[in-house]
GROMACS .gro file of N, CA and C in nm:
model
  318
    1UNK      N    1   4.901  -3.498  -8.309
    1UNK     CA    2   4.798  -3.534  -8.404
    1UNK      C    3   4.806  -3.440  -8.524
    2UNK      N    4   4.787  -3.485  -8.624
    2UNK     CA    5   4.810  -3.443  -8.757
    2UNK      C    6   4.702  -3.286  -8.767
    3UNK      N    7   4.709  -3.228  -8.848
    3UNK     CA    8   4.631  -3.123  -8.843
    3UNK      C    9   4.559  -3.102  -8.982
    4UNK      N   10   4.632  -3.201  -9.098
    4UNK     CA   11   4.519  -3.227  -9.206
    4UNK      C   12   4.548  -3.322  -9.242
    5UNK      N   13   4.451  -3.424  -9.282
    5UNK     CA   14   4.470  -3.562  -9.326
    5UNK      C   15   4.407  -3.561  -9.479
    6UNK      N   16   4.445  -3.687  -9.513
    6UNK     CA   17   4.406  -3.692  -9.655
    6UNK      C   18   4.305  -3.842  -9.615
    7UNK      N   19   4.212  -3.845  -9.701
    7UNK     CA   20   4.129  -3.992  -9.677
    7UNK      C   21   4.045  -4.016  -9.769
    8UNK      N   22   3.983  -4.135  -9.772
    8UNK     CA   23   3.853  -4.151  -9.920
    8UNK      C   24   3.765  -4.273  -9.790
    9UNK      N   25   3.642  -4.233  -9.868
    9UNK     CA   26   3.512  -4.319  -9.809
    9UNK      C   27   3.461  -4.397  -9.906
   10UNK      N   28   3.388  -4.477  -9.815
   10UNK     CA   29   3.217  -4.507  -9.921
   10UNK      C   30   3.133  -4.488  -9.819
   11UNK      N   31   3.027  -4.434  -9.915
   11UNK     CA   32   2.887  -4.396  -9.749
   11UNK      C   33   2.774  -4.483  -9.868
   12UNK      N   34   2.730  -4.510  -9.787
   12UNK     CA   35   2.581  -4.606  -9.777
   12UNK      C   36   2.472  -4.501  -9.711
   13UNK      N   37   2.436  -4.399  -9.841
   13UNK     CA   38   2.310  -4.398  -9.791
   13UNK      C   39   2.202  -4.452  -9.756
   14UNK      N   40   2.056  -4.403  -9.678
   14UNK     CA   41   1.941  -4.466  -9.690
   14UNK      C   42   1.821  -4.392  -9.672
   15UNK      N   43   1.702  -4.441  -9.685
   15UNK     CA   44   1.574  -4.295  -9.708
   15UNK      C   45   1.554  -4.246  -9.587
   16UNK      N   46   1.584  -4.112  -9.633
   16UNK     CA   47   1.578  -4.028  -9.527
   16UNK      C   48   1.691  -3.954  -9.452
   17UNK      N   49   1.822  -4.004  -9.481
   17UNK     CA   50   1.948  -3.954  -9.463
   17UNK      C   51   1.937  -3.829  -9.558
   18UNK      N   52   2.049  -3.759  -9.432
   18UNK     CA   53   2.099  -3.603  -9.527
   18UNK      C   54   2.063  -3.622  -9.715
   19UNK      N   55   2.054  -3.497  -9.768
   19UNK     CA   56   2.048  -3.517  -9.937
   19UNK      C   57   2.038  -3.667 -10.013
   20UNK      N   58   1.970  -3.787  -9.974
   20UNK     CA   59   1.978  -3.910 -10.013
   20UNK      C   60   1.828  -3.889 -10.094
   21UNK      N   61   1.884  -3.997 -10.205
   21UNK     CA   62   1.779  -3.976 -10.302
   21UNK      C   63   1.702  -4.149 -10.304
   22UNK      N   64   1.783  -4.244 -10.249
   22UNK     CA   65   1.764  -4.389 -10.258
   22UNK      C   66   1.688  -4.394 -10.163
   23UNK      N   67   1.601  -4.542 -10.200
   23UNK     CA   68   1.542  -4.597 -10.134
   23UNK      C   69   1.532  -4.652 -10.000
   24UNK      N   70   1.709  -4.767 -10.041
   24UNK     CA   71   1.679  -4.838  -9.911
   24UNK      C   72   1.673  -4.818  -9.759
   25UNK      N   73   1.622  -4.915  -9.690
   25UNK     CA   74   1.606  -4.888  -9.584
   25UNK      C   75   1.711  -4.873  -9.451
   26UNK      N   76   1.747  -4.837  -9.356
   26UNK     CA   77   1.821  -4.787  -9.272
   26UNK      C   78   1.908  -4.915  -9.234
   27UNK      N   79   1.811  -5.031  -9.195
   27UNK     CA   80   1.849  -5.132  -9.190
   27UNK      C   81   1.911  -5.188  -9.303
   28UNK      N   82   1.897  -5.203  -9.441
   28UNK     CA   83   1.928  -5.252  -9.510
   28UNK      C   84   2.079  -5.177  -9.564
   29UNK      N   85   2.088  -5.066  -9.525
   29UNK     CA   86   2.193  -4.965  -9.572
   29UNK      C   87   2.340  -5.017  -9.474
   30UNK      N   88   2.291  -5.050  -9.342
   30UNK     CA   89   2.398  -5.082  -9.237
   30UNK      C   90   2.414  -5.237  -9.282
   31UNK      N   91   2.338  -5.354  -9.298
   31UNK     CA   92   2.360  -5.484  -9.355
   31UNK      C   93   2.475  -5.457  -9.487
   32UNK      N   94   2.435  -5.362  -9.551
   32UNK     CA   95   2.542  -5.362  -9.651
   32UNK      C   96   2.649  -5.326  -9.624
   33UNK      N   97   2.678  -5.193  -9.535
   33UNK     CA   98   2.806  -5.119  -9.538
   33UNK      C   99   2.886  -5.211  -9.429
   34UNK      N  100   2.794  -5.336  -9.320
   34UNK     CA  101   2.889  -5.423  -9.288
   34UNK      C  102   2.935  -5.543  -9.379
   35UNK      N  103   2.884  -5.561  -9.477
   35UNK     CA  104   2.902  -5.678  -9.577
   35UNK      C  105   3.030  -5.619  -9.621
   36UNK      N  106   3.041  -5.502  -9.682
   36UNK     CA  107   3.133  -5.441  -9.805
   36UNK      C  108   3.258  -5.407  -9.685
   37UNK      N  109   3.227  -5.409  -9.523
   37UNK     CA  110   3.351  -5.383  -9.396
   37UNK      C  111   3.437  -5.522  -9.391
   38UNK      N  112   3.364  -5.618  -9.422
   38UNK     CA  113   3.415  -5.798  -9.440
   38UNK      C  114   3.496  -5.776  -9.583
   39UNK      N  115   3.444  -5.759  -9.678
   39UNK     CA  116   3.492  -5.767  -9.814
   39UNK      C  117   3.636  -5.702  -9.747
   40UNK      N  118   3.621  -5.583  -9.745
   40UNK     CA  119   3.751  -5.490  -9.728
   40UNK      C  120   3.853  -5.594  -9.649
   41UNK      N  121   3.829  -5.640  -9.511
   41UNK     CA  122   3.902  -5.699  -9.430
   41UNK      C  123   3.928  -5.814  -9.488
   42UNK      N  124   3.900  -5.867  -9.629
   42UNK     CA  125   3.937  -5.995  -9.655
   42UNK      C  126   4.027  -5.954  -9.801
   43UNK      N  127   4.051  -5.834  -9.811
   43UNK     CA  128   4.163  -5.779  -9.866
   43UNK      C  129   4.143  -5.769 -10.033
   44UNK      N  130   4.015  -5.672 -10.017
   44UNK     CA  131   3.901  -5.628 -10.131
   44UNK      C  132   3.946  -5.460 -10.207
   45UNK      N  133   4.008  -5.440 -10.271
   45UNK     CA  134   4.088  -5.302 -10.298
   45UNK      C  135   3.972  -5.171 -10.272
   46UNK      N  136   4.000  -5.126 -10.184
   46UNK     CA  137   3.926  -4.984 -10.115
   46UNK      C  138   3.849  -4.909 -10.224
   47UNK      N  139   3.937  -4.881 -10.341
   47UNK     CA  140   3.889  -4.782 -10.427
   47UNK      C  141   3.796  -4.850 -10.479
   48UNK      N  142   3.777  -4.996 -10.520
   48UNK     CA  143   3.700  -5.097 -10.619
   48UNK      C  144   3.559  -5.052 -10.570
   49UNK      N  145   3.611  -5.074 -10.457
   49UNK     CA  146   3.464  -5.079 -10.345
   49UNK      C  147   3.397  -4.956 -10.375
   50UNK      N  148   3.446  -4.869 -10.357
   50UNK     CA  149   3.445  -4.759 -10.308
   50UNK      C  150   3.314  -4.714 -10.499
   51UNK      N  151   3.404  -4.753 -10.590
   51UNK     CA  152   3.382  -4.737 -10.728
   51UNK      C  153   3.236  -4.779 -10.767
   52UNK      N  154   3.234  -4.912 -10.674
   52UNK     CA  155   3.090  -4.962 -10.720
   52UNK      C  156   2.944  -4.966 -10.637
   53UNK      N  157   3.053  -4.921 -10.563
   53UNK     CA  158   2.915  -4.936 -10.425
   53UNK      C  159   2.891  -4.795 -10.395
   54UNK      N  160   2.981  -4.690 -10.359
   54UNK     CA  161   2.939  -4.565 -10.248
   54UNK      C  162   2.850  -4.448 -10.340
   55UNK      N  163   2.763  -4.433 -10.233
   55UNK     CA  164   2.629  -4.326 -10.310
   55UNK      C  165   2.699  -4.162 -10.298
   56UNK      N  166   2.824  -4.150 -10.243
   56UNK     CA  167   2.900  -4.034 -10.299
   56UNK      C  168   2.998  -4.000 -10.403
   57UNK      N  169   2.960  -3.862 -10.469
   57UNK     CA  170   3.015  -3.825 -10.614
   57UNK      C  171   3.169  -3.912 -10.625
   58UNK      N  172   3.225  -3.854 -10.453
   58UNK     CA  173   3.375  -3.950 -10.471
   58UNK      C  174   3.370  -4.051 -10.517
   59UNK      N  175   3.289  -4.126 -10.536
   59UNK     CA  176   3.308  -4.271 -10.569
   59UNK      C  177   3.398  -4.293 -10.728
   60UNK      N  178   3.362  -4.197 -10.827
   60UNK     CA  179   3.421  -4.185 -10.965
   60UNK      C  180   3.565  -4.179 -10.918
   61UNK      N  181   3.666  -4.131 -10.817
   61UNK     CA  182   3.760  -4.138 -10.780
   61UNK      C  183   3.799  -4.239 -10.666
   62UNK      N  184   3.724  -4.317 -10.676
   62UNK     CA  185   3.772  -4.444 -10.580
   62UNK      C  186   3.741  -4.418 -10.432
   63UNK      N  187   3.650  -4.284 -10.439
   63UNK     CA  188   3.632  -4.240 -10.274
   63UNK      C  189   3.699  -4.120 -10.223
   64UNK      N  190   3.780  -4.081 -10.327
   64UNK     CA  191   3.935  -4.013 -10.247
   64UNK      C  192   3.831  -3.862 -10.199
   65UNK      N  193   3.845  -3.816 -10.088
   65UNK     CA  194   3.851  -3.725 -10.075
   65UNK      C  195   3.901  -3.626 -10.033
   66UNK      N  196   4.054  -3.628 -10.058
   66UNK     CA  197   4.155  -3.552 -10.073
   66UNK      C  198   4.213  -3.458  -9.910
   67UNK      N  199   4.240  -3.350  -9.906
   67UNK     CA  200   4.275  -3.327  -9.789
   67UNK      C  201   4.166  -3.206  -9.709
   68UNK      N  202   4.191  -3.284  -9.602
   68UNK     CA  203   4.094  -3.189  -9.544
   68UNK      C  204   4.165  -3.152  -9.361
   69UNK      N  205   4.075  -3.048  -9.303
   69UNK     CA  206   4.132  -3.003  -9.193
   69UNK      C  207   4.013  -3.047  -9.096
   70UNK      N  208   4.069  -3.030  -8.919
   70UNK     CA  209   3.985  -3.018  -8.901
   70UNK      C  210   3.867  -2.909  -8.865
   71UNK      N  211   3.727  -2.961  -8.862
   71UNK     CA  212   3.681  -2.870  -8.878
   71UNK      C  213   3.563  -2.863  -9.009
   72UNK      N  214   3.586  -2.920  -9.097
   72UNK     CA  215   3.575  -2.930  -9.244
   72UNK      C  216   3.515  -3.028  -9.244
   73UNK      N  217   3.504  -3.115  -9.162
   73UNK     CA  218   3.381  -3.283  -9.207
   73UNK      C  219   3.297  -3.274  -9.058
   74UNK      N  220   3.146  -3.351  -9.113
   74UNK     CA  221   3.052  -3.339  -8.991
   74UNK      C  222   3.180  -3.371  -8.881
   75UNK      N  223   3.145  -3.372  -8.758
   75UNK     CA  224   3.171  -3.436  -8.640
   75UNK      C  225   3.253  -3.600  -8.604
   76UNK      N  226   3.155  -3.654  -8.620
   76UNK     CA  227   3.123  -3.816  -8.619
   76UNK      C  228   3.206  -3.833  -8.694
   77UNK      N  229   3.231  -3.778  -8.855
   77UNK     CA  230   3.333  -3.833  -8.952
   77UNK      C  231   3.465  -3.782  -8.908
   78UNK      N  232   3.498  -3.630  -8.867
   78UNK     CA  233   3.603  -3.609  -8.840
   78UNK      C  234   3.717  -3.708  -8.727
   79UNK      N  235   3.628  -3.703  -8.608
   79UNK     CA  236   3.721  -3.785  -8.517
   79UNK      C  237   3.712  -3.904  -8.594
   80UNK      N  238   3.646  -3.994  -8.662
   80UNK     CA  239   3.682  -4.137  -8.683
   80UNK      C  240   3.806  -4.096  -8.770
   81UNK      N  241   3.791  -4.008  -8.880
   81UNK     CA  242   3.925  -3.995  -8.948
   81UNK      C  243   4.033  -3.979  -8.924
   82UNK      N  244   4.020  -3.912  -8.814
   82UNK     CA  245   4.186  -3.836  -8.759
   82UNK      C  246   4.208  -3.910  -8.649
   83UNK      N  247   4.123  -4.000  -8.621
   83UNK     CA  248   4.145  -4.127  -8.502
   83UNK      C  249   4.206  -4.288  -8.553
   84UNK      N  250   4.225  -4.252  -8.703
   84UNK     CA  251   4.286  -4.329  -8.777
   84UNK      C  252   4.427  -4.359  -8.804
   85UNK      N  253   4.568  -4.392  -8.815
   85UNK     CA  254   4.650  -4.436  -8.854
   85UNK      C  255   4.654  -4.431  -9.009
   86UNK      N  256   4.792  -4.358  -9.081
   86UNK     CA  257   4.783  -4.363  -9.218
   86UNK      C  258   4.749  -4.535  -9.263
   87UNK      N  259   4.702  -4.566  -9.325
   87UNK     CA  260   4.670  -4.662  -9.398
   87UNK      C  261   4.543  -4.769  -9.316
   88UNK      N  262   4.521  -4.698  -9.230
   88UNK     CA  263   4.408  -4.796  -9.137
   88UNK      C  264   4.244  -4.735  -9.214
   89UNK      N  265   4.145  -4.828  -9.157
   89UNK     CA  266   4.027  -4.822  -9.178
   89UNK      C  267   3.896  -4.855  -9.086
   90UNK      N  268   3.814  -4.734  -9.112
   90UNK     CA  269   3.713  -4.725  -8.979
   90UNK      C  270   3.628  -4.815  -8.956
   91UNK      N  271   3.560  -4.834  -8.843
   91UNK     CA  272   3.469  -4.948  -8.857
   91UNK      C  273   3.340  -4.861  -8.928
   92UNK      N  274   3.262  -4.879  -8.922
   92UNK     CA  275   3.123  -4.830  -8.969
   92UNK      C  276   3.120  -4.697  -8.898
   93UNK      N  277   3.057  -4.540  -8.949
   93UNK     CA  278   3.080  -4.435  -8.897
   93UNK      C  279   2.944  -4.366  -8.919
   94UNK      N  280   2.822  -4.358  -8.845
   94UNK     CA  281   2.686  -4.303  -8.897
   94UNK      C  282   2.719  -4.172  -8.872
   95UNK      N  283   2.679  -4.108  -9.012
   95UNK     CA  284   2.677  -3.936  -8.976
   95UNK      C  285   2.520  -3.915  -9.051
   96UNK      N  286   2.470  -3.766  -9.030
   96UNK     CA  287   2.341  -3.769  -9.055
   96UNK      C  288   2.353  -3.784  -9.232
   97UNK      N  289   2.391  -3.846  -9.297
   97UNK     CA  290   2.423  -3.856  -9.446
   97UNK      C  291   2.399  -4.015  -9.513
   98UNK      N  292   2.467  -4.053  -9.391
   98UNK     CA  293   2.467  -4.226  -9.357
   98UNK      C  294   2.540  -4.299  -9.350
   99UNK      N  295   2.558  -4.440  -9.352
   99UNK     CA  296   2.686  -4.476  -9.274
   99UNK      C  297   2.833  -4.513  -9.419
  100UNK      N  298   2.950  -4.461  -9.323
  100UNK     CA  299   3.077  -4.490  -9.375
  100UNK      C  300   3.164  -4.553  -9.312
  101UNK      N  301   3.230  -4.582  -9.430
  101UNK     CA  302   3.375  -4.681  -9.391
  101UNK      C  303   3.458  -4.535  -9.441
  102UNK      N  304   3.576  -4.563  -9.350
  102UNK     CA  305   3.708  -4.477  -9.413
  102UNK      C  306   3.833  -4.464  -9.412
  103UNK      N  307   3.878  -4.450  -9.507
  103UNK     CA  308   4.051  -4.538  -9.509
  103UNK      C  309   4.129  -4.379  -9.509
  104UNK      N  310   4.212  -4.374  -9.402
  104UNK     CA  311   4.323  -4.246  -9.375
  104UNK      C  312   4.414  -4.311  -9.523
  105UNK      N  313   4.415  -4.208  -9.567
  105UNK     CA  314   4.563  -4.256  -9.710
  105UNK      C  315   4.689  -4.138  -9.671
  106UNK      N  316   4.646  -4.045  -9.598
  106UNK     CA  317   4.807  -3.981  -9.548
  106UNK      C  318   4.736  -3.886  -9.425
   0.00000   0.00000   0.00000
C-alpha cells in the first residue's frame, strides 16, 4: 500500500458539521452528495463538480488536494482514500466536516 497518495474531493457540508457556515440540513446535504455520486458515475468531469458544488477552499482547484500521508486526513477520510485505486472514486465518506466523494488521482 502506497504510503502517500495524491487525491481531490467535494464535501457537502451541513449545519452543524465541523467549521460549516451553511445552512442546509444533514439530510439534505447527503440527498445532494448522492445526486452529484450519479452525476459523476454517468461520466460528469470530477473537477467541474468539484468547482461548483464543494463547500471546500479546494474547490477553486477542482478539489485537488494534492499529496498527503498517512496520518494527515481525519480517519474516515484517510482509509476511504488509500482504500482507493489510482483513478477510482469513493462512495459517500461522512467525516465530522461532512460528507465526501473522493477521487485517488495518483
Amino acid at each position: 500500500m502506497a504510503e502517500r497518495i495524491h487525491a481531490s474531493h467535494i464535501l457537502l457540508m451541513y449545519a452543524g458539521s465541523e467549521g460549516s457556515s451553511v445552512e442546509r440540513s444533514k439530510d439534505c446535504a447527503l440527498a445532494e452528495i448522492n445526486g452529484l455520486r450519479d452525476q459523476l458515475a454517468e461520466g460528469a468531469d470530477f473537477a467541474d463538480i468539484a468547482e461548483k458544488h464543494s463547500d471546500c477552499a479546494s474547490a477553486a482547484s477542482g478539489g485537488e488536494l494534492g499529496e498527503f500521508a498517512k496520518g494527515e486526513m481525519v480517519p474516515e477520510f484517510e482509509e476511504a482514500a488509500f482504500a482507493l485505486k489510482p483513478g477510482g472514486t469513493s462512495a459517500v465518506v461522512e467525516t465530522g466536516f461532512g460528507f465526501h466523494l473522493i477521487r485517488r488521482t495518483a
